[in-house]
mmCIF file of C-alpha atoms in Angstrom:
data_model
loop_
_atom_site.group_PDB
_atom_site.id
_atom_site.type_symbol
_atom_site.label_atom_id
_atom_site.label_comp_id
_atom_site.label_asym_id
_atom_site.label_seq_id
_atom_site.Cartn_x
_atom_site.Cartn_y
_atom_site.Cartn_z
ATOM 1 C CA MET A 1 -195.595 163.810 67.142
ATOM 2 C CA PHE A 2 -193.661 161.947 64.431
ATOM 3 C CA ASP A 3 -190.915 164.206 63.045
ATOM 4 C CA ILE A 4 -191.085 163.759 59.253
ATOM 5 C CA VAL A 5 -189.505 167.095 58.452
ATOM 6 C CA GLY A 6 -186.533 166.467 60.785
ATOM 7 C CA LYS A 7 -185.669 163.426 58.588
ATOM 8 C CA ARG A 8 -185.914 165.286 55.343
ATOM 9 C CA TYR A 9 -182.324 164.588 54.240
ATOM 10 C CA TRP A 10 -182.929 160.864 54.491
ATOM 11 C CA PHE A 11 -185.930 161.282 52.209
ATOM 12 C CA PHE A 12 -183.838 163.323 49.752
ATOM 13 C CA LEU A 13 -181.168 160.640 49.826
ATOM 14 C CA LEU A 14 -183.752 157.910 49.097
ATOM 15 C CA SER A 15 -185.047 159.958 46.113
ATOM 16 C CA ALA A 16 -181.463 160.425 44.843
ATOM 17 C CA LEU A 17 -180.795 156.638 45.122
ATOM 18 C CA ILE A 18 -183.831 155.962 42.985
ATOM 19 C CA ILE A 19 -183.366 158.765 40.462
ATOM 20 C CA ILE A 20 -179.613 158.575 39.829
ATOM 21 C CA PRO A 21 -179.593 154.985 38.387
ATOM 22 C CA GLY A 22 -182.494 156.105 36.083
ATOM 23 C CA ILE A 23 -180.599 159.190 34.869
ATOM 24 C CA ILE A 24 -177.509 157.055 34.221
ATOM 25 C CA SER A 25 -179.701 154.574 32.261
ATOM 26 C CA LEU A 26 -181.331 157.476 30.289
ATOM 27 C CA ALA A 27 -177.854 158.860 29.405
ATOM 28 C CA VAL A 28 -176.526 155.465 28.346
ATOM 29 C CA PHE A 29 -179.488 153.628 26.870
ATOM 30 C CA GLY A 30 -182.172 156.305 26.489
ATOM 31 C CA LEU A 31 -185.807 155.167 26.181
ATOM 32 C CA LYS A 32 -186.846 152.352 23.873
ATOM 33 C CA PRO A 33 -189.267 153.983 21.467
ATOM 34 C CA SER A 34 -192.156 152.080 19.794
ATOM 35 C CA ILE A 35 -193.156 152.809 16.235
ATOM 36 C CA ASP A 36 -195.217 155.743 17.548
ATOM 37 C CA PHE A 37 -191.889 157.526 17.766
ATOM 38 C CA LYS A 38 -190.159 155.853 14.827
ATOM 39 C CA SER A 39 -191.103 155.588 11.192
ATOM 40 C CA GLY A 40 -193.619 152.757 10.595
ATOM 41 C CA THR A 41 -196.851 151.587 9.003
ATOM 42 C CA SER A 42 -200.345 151.815 10.364
ATOM 43 C CA MET A 43 -203.370 149.955 9.004
ATOM 44 C CA THR A 44 -206.974 149.178 9.874
ATOM 45 C CA LEU A 45 -208.024 145.649 9.359
ATOM 46 C CA HIS A 46 -211.457 143.991 9.245
ATOM 47 C CA PHE A 47 -211.983 140.217 9.351
ATOM 48 C CA SER A 48 -214.841 138.260 7.885
ATOM 49 C CA THR A 49 -214.782 135.880 10.841
ATOM 50 C CA SER A 50 -214.441 136.465 14.590
ATOM 51 C CA VAL A 51 -210.848 137.180 15.646
ATOM 52 C CA ASN A 52 -209.786 138.345 19.021
ATOM 53 C CA GLU A 53 -206.898 140.722 19.935
ATOM 54 C CA SER A 54 -204.575 138.187 21.391
ATOM 55 C CA GLN A 55 -205.150 135.812 18.485
ATOM 56 C CA LEU A 56 -204.252 138.506 15.982
ATOM 57 C CA ARG A 57 -201.180 139.576 17.960
ATOM 58 C CA SER A 58 -199.962 135.970 18.150
ATOM 59 C CA THR A 59 -200.514 135.476 14.453
ATOM 60 C CA LEU A 60 -198.642 138.619 13.484
ATOM 61 C CA ALA A 61 -195.708 137.445 15.711
ATOM 62 C CA ASP A 62 -195.760 134.058 13.959
ATOM 63 C CA ILE A 63 -195.444 135.613 10.522
ATOM 64 C CA GLY A 64 -192.561 137.848 11.609
ATOM 65 C CA TYR A 65 -194.072 140.982 13.149
ATOM 66 C CA LYS A 66 -193.385 140.533 16.914
ATOM 67 C CA GLU A 67 -193.192 144.252 17.458
ATOM 68 C CA ALA A 68 -196.713 144.901 16.033
ATOM 69 C CA ILE A 69 -199.059 146.970 18.230
ATOM 70 C CA VAL A 70 -202.675 145.778 17.959
ATOM 71 C CA GLN A 71 -205.651 147.827 19.186
ATOM 72 C CA ARG A 72 -209.341 146.970 18.758
ATOM 73 C CA THR A 73 -211.654 149.688 17.665
ATOM 74 C CA GLY A 74 -215.277 150.349 18.774
ATOM 75 C CA GLU A 75 -216.488 148.986 15.411
ATOM 76 C CA GLY A 76 -214.774 145.604 15.880
ATOM 77 C CA ASP A 77 -211.939 146.408 13.481
ATOM 78 C CA PHE A 78 -208.251 146.357 14.504
ATOM 79 C CA ILE A 79 -205.681 149.089 14.188
ATOM 80 C CA VAL A 80 -202.266 147.485 13.599
ATOM 81 C CA ARG A 81 -199.005 149.462 13.771
ATOM 82 C CA LEU A 82 -195.671 147.914 12.831
ATOM 83 C CA SER A 83 -192.344 148.821 11.317
ATOM 84 C CA GLU A 84 -192.380 150.293 7.795
ATOM 85 C CA ILE A 85 -193.147 147.638 5.167
ATOM 86 C CA SER A 86 -193.161 147.659 1.352
ATOM 87 C CA THR A 87 -196.184 146.987 -0.853
ATOM 88 C CA GLU A 88 -194.993 143.455 -1.451
ATOM 89 C CA GLN A 89 -194.557 142.807 2.257
ATOM 90 C CA ASN A 90 -197.995 144.207 2.909
ATOM 91 C CA GLN A 91 -199.519 141.667 0.488
ATOM 92 C CA GLN A 92 -197.578 138.882 2.116
ATOM 93 C CA LEU A 93 -198.843 139.978 5.508
ATOM 94 C CA LEU A 94 -202.532 139.979 4.445
ATOM 95 C CA SER A 95 -202.038 136.619 2.783
ATOM 96 C CA GLY A 96 -200.451 135.236 5.954
ATOM 97 C CA LEU A 97 -203.311 136.466 8.043
ATOM 98 C CA ASN A 98 -205.923 134.893 5.719
ATOM 99 C CA THR A 99 -204.144 131.572 5.774
ATOM 100 C CA THR A 100 -203.352 131.385 9.448
ATOM 101 C CA LEU A 101 -206.633 132.735 10.709
ATOM 102 C CA ASP A 102 -208.728 131.008 7.988
ATOM 103 C CA THR A 103 -210.534 134.338 7.230
ATOM 104 C CA THR A 104 -210.736 137.027 4.643
ATOM 105 C CA THR A 105 -208.888 140.195 5.643
ATOM 106 C CA GLU A 106 -210.065 143.596 4.428
ATOM 107 C CA GLN A 107 -207.511 146.409 4.705
ATOM 108 C CA LYS A 108 -209.576 149.535 5.240
ATOM 109 C CA ASP A 109 -206.729 151.991 5.250
ATOM 110 C CA LEU A 110 -202.938 152.057 5.151
ATOM 111 C CA SER A 111 -200.648 154.884 6.139
ATOM 112 C CA VAL A 112 -196.912 155.302 6.518
ATOM 113 C CA ILE A 113 -195.412 157.315 9.347
ATOM 114 C CA SER A 114 -192.342 159.090 8.093
ATOM 115 C CA PRO A 115 -189.233 159.626 10.332
ATOM 116 C CA ALA A 116 -189.954 163.355 10.221
ATOM 117 C CA VAL A 117 -193.548 162.882 11.621
ATOM 118 C CA ALA A 118 -192.261 160.450 14.225
ATOM 119 C CA SER A 119 -189.562 162.911 15.323
ATOM 120 C CA GLN A 120 -192.180 165.710 15.528
ATOM 121 C CA THR A 121 -194.448 163.515 17.669
ATOM 122 C CA ALA A 122 -191.601 162.899 20.148
ATOM 123 C CA ARG A 123 -190.714 166.596 20.223
ATOM 124 C CA ASN A 124 -194.371 167.620 20.767
ATOM 125 C CA ALA A 125 -194.555 165.180 23.657
ATOM 126 C CA VAL A 126 -191.611 166.841 25.401
ATOM 127 C CA ILE A 127 -193.037 170.306 24.750
ATOM 128 C CA ALA A 128 -196.383 169.199 26.201
ATOM 129 C CA VAL A 129 -194.756 168.221 29.500
ATOM 130 C CA PHE A 130 -192.721 171.450 29.530
ATOM 131 C CA VAL A 131 -195.729 173.655 28.832
ATOM 132 C CA ALA A 132 -197.756 171.851 31.532
ATOM 133 C CA ALA A 133 -194.946 172.472 34.044
ATOM 134 C CA LEU A 134 -194.886 176.178 33.200
ATOM 135 C CA GLY A 135 -198.699 176.424 33.514
ATOM 136 C CA ILE A 136 -198.542 174.657 36.906
ATOM 137 C CA LEU A 137 -195.738 177.005 38.101
ATOM 138 C CA ALA A 138 -197.800 180.104 37.066
ATOM 139 C CA TYR A 139 -201.018 178.772 38.563
ATOM 140 C CA ILE A 140 -199.623 177.772 41.962
ATOM 141 C CA THR A 141 -197.684 181.072 42.241
ATOM 142 C CA PHE A 142 -200.941 182.886 41.602
ATOM 143 C CA ALA A 143 -203.003 180.666 43.941
ATOM 144 C CA PHE A 144 -200.531 181.335 46.806
ATOM 145 C CA ARG A 145 -199.963 184.962 45.948
ATOM 146 C CA LYS A 146 -201.073 186.045 49.457
ATOM 147 C CA MET A 147 -198.311 183.970 51.090
ATOM 148 C CA PRO A 148 -194.758 185.303 51.487
ATOM 149 C CA LYS A 149 -192.625 184.573 48.404
ATOM 150 C CA PRO A 150 -195.301 182.728 46.413
ATOM 151 C CA LEU A 151 -192.936 181.818 43.601
ATOM 152 C CA ARG A 152 -191.257 179.369 46.011
ATOM 153 C CA TRP A 153 -194.473 177.420 46.401
ATOM 154 C CA GLY A 154 -194.850 177.004 42.646
ATOM 155 C CA THR A 155 -191.191 176.149 42.176
ATOM 156 C CA CYS A 156 -191.216 173.488 44.867
ATOM 157 C CA ALA A 157 -194.360 171.931 43.370
ATOM 158 C CA VAL A 158 -192.712 171.846 39.932
ATOM 159 C CA ALA A 159 -189.545 170.343 41.528
ATOM 160 C CA ALA A 160 -191.649 167.562 42.950
ATOM 161 C CA LEU A 161 -193.259 167.092 39.539
ATOM 162 C CA VAL A 162 -189.756 166.888 37.922
ATOM 163 C CA HIS A 163 -188.901 164.302 40.646
ATOM 164 C CA ASP A 164 -191.796 162.130 39.579
ATOM 165 C CA VAL A 165 -191.126 162.499 35.807
ATOM 166 C CA LEU A 166 -187.487 161.489 36.405
ATOM 167 C CA VAL A 167 -188.463 158.426 38.495
ATOM 168 C CA VAL A 168 -190.947 157.176 35.864
ATOM 169 C CA THR A 169 -188.750 157.799 32.824
ATOM 170 C CA GLY A 170 -185.717 156.415 34.570
ATOM 171 C CA ILE A 171 -187.486 153.214 35.467
ATOM 172 C CA PHE A 172 -188.860 152.824 31.920
ATOM 173 C CA SER A 173 -185.314 153.383 30.580
ATOM 174 C CA ILE A 174 -184.079 150.576 32.799
ATOM 175 C CA LEU A 175 -187.059 148.360 31.816
ATOM 176 C CA GLY A 176 -186.384 149.145 28.156
ATOM 177 C CA TRP A 177 -182.788 148.010 28.482
ATOM 178 C CA ALA A 178 -183.537 144.993 30.716
ATOM 179 C CA ALA A 179 -186.918 143.767 29.439
ATOM 180 C CA GLY A 180 -187.337 145.475 26.086
ATOM 181 C CA ILE A 181 -190.322 147.499 27.272
ATOM 182 C CA GLU A 182 -191.089 150.301 24.775
ATOM 183 C CA ILE A 183 -192.687 153.708 25.203
ATOM 184 C CA ASP A 184 -195.563 154.689 22.960
ATOM 185 C CA ALA A 185 -198.127 157.407 22.718
ATOM 186 C CA MET A 186 -200.029 155.976 25.755
ATOM 187 C CA PHE A 187 -196.812 156.526 27.771
ATOM 188 C CA ILE A 188 -197.118 160.272 27.084
ATOM 189 C CA THR A 189 -200.763 160.203 28.084
ATOM 190 C CA GLY A 190 -199.809 158.444 31.258
ATOM 191 C CA MET A 191 -196.987 160.842 32.043
ATOM 192 C CA LEU A 192 -199.333 163.878 31.691
ATOM 193 C CA THR A 193 -201.815 162.122 34.015
ATOM 194 C CA VAL A 194 -198.988 161.559 36.539
ATOM 195 C CA VAL A 195 -198.052 165.250 36.271
ATOM 196 C CA GLY A 196 -201.653 166.240 37.111
ATOM 197 C CA PHE A 197 -201.889 163.781 40.025
ATOM 198 C CA SER A 198 -198.527 164.820 41.447
ATOM 199 C CA VAL A 199 -199.520 168.497 41.619
ATOM 200 C CA HIS A 200 -202.955 167.664 42.936
ATOM 201 C CA ASP A 201 -201.566 165.724 45.881
ATOM 202 C CA THR A 202 -198.913 168.413 46.531
ATOM 203 C CA ILE A 203 -201.537 171.214 46.595
ATOM 204 C CA VAL A 204 -203.463 169.310 49.321
ATOM 205 C CA VAL A 205 -200.437 169.529 51.597
ATOM 206 C CA PHE A 206 -199.667 173.102 50.543
ATOM 207 C CA ASP A 207 -203.246 174.180 51.302
ATOM 208 C CA ARG A 208 -203.020 172.756 54.828
ATOM 209 C CA ILE A 209 -199.695 174.578 55.411
ATOM 210 C CA ARG A 210 -201.292 177.826 54.220
ATOM 211 C CA GLU A 211 -204.298 177.347 56.539
ATOM 212 C CA ASN A 212 -202.085 176.635 59.502
ATOM 213 C CA LEU A 213 -199.834 179.600 58.793
ATOM 214 C CA SER A 214 -202.883 181.866 58.346
ATOM 215 C CA ARG A 215 -204.157 180.779 61.751
ATOM 216 C CA GLY A 216 -200.809 181.736 63.288
ATOM 217 C CA GLY A 217 -199.578 178.158 63.406
ATOM 218 C CA ARG A 218 -197.569 177.060 66.363
ATOM 219 C CA GLY A 219 -193.773 177.427 66.263
ATOM 220 C CA ASN A 220 -191.572 177.912 63.309
ATOM 221 C CA LEU A 221 -192.125 176.864 59.649
ATOM 222 C CA GLU A 222 -190.668 173.370 60.280
ATOM 223 C CA ASN A 223 -193.242 172.659 62.960
ATOM 224 C CA VAL A 224 -196.109 173.992 60.830
ATOM 225 C CA VAL A 225 -195.061 171.945 57.816
ATOM 226 C CA ASN A 226 -194.572 168.798 59.925
ATOM 227 C CA SER A 227 -198.018 169.104 61.540
ATOM 228 C CA SER A 228 -199.608 169.906 58.162
ATOM 229 C CA ILE A 229 -198.127 166.772 56.604
ATOM 230 C CA LEU A 230 -199.306 164.596 59.507
ATOM 231 C CA GLN A 231 -202.825 166.121 59.177
ATOM 232 C CA THR A 232 -202.981 165.301 55.440
ATOM 233 C CA VAL A 233 -200.979 162.051 55.186
ATOM 234 C CA THR A 234 -203.952 159.763 55.851
ATOM 235 C CA ARG A 235 -206.044 161.411 53.173
ATOM 236 C CA SER A 236 -203.132 161.241 50.651
ATOM 237 C CA LEU A 237 -202.568 157.573 51.347
ATOM 238 C CA ASN A 238 -206.239 156.671 51.234
ATOM 239 C CA THR A 239 -206.724 158.513 47.907
ATOM 240 C CA SER A 240 -203.659 156.946 46.391
ATOM 241 C CA LEU A 241 -204.423 153.382 47.580
ATOM 242 C CA THR A 242 -207.969 153.476 46.101
ATOM 243 C CA VAL A 243 -206.565 154.554 42.753
ATOM 244 C CA LEU A 244 -203.789 151.965 42.911
ATOM 245 C CA PHE A 245 -206.264 149.115 43.561
ATOM 246 C CA VAL A 246 -208.112 150.026 40.358
ATOM 247 C CA LEU A 247 -204.877 150.326 38.407
ATOM 248 C CA LEU A 248 -203.576 146.988 39.619
ATOM 249 C CA ALA A 249 -206.864 145.352 38.590
ATOM 250 C CA LEU A 250 -206.472 146.955 35.119
ATOM 251 C CA PHE A 251 -202.808 145.854 34.881
ATOM 252 C CA VAL A 252 -203.669 142.216 35.725
ATOM 253 C CA LEU A 253 -206.988 141.824 33.907
ATOM 254 C CA GLY A 254 -206.717 144.537 31.184
ATOM 255 C CA GLY A 255 -205.410 143.795 27.714
ATOM 256 C CA ALA A 256 -201.701 143.965 26.704
ATOM 257 C CA THR A 257 -202.482 147.242 24.854
ATOM 258 C CA ILE A 258 -202.859 149.149 28.144
ATOM 259 C CA HIS A 259 -200.144 147.397 30.149
ATOM 260 C CA ASN A 260 -197.547 150.155 29.669
ATOM 261 C CA PHE A 261 -200.171 152.826 30.319
ATOM 262 C CA THR A 262 -201.266 151.332 33.608
ATOM 263 C CA LEU A 263 -197.636 150.667 34.604
ATOM 264 C CA VAL A 264 -196.773 154.338 34.070
ATOM 265 C CA LEU A 265 -199.746 155.312 36.232
ATOM 266 C CA ILE A 266 -198.912 152.795 39.015
ATOM 267 C CA ILE A 267 -195.291 154.020 39.223
ATOM 268 C CA GLY A 268 -196.350 157.628 38.900
ATOM 269 C CA ILE A 269 -199.057 157.440 41.615
ATOM 270 C CA ILE A 270 -196.621 155.831 44.091
ATOM 271 C CA THR A 271 -193.827 158.349 43.422
ATOM 272 C CA GLY A 272 -196.359 161.265 43.295
ATOM 273 C CA THR A 273 -197.681 160.363 46.728
ATOM 274 C CA TYR A 274 -194.136 160.048 48.097
ATOM 275 C CA SER A 275 -192.957 163.381 46.662
ATOM 276 C CA SER A 276 -196.005 165.250 47.955
ATOM 277 C CA ILE A 277 -195.439 164.011 51.520
ATOM 278 C CA PHE A 278 -191.668 163.805 51.723
ATOM 279 C CA SER A 279 -190.272 166.193 49.153
ATOM 280 C CA ALA A 280 -192.396 169.173 47.934
ATOM 281 C CA SER A 281 -193.237 170.852 51.223
ATOM 282 C CA GLN A 282 -189.873 170.134 52.747
ATOM 283 C CA LEU A 283 -188.105 171.884 49.876
ATOM 284 C CA LEU A 284 -189.910 175.019 51.199
ATOM 285 C CA ILE A 285 -187.985 174.549 54.440
ATOM 286 C CA VAL A 286 -184.671 173.967 52.693
ATOM 287 C CA TRP A 287 -185.217 177.123 50.720
ATOM 288 C CA GLU A 288 -186.328 179.182 53.719
ATOM 289 C CA ASN A 289 -183.336 177.994 55.798
ATOM 290 C CA ARG A 290 -180.898 178.258 52.815
ATOM 291 C CA GLU A 291 -179.763 174.674 53.381
ATOM 292 C CA TRP A 292 -178.866 173.958 49.795
ATOM 293 C CA GLY A 293 -175.221 173.088 50.626
ATOM 294 C CA ARG A 294 -175.914 171.119 53.803
ATOM 295 C CA PHE A 295 -177.403 168.080 52.130
ATOM 296 C CA VAL A 296 -174.190 167.079 50.340
ATOM 297 C CA SER A 297 -172.050 167.534 53.484
ATOM 298 C CA TRP A 298 -174.670 165.520 55.417
ATOM 299 C CA ILE A 299 -174.562 162.401 53.177
ATOM 300 C CA PRO A 300 -173.048 159.757 55.478
ATOM 301 C CA PHE A 301 -170.298 158.350 53.289
ATOM 302 C CA LEU A 302 -169.204 161.814 52.045
ATOM 303 C CA ARG A 303 -169.094 163.044 55.649
ATOM 304 C CA LYS A 304 -166.912 160.024 56.660
ATOM 305 C CA LYS A 305 -164.597 160.578 53.758
ATOM 306 C CA LYS A 306 -164.220 164.227 54.639
ATOM 307 C CA ALA A 307 -163.328 163.326 58.210
#
């Protein structure tokens, strides 16, 4: 039987090697916010002739609004969000669109997002993730209330969730610094989806551990956890791969508007699958065996230095 649990420190080390550069990037560069989290202008435009999304985005870039976010509505109009502009700049923008696209542009509405509103949006997003984590902790603790020390199960699931959030935000911080990729409201939607998936996959493994323990599983907790992971790993991988195939198709064939959203989900699904198999349930063992200090002394280069 393949011993996944026995190699848990290697998996923790791999997670640390992925997360630490992201944390450093977050501390130094932060995330690159789009106008959803900054002050800006939002407008709904209707064109008298047929205009597609990429054509409008290209035209806006040509007239000086490269950062503009364009989204088509169900009625065929376009919602355009860009940095805050004056009344005069707004008229110049409409005139530029009319001339370049050879059409007549009707501006159905125009709103300005103040810095205070943008700041509140960012704060609400952080609160949403925090509240979700608390709800998950309470629910899993309740669901596993018949197991010894049920709070540990909820805490380990939330630790895996935090692992996934740090991986995704860290990678987006690096991408923001290296490639100018911004985070927008869809990023938050994607993060909350990742949070849900991460916990869902972790509970599958936890449920199997609970079943095996209830049946008087063979050997100690390490053996039960290891056999439970091996019993569920195929299901976890199959579920994740089918989702990833859909997301990759959306990333390649979908519009630019959903690129960041699908990228968040792709990274989140991969790290969520990894943490559910290699992190969450093995933290239970670390907690049970009180191994918190052993990991640091185990790290190869630290051990060599100490010797």
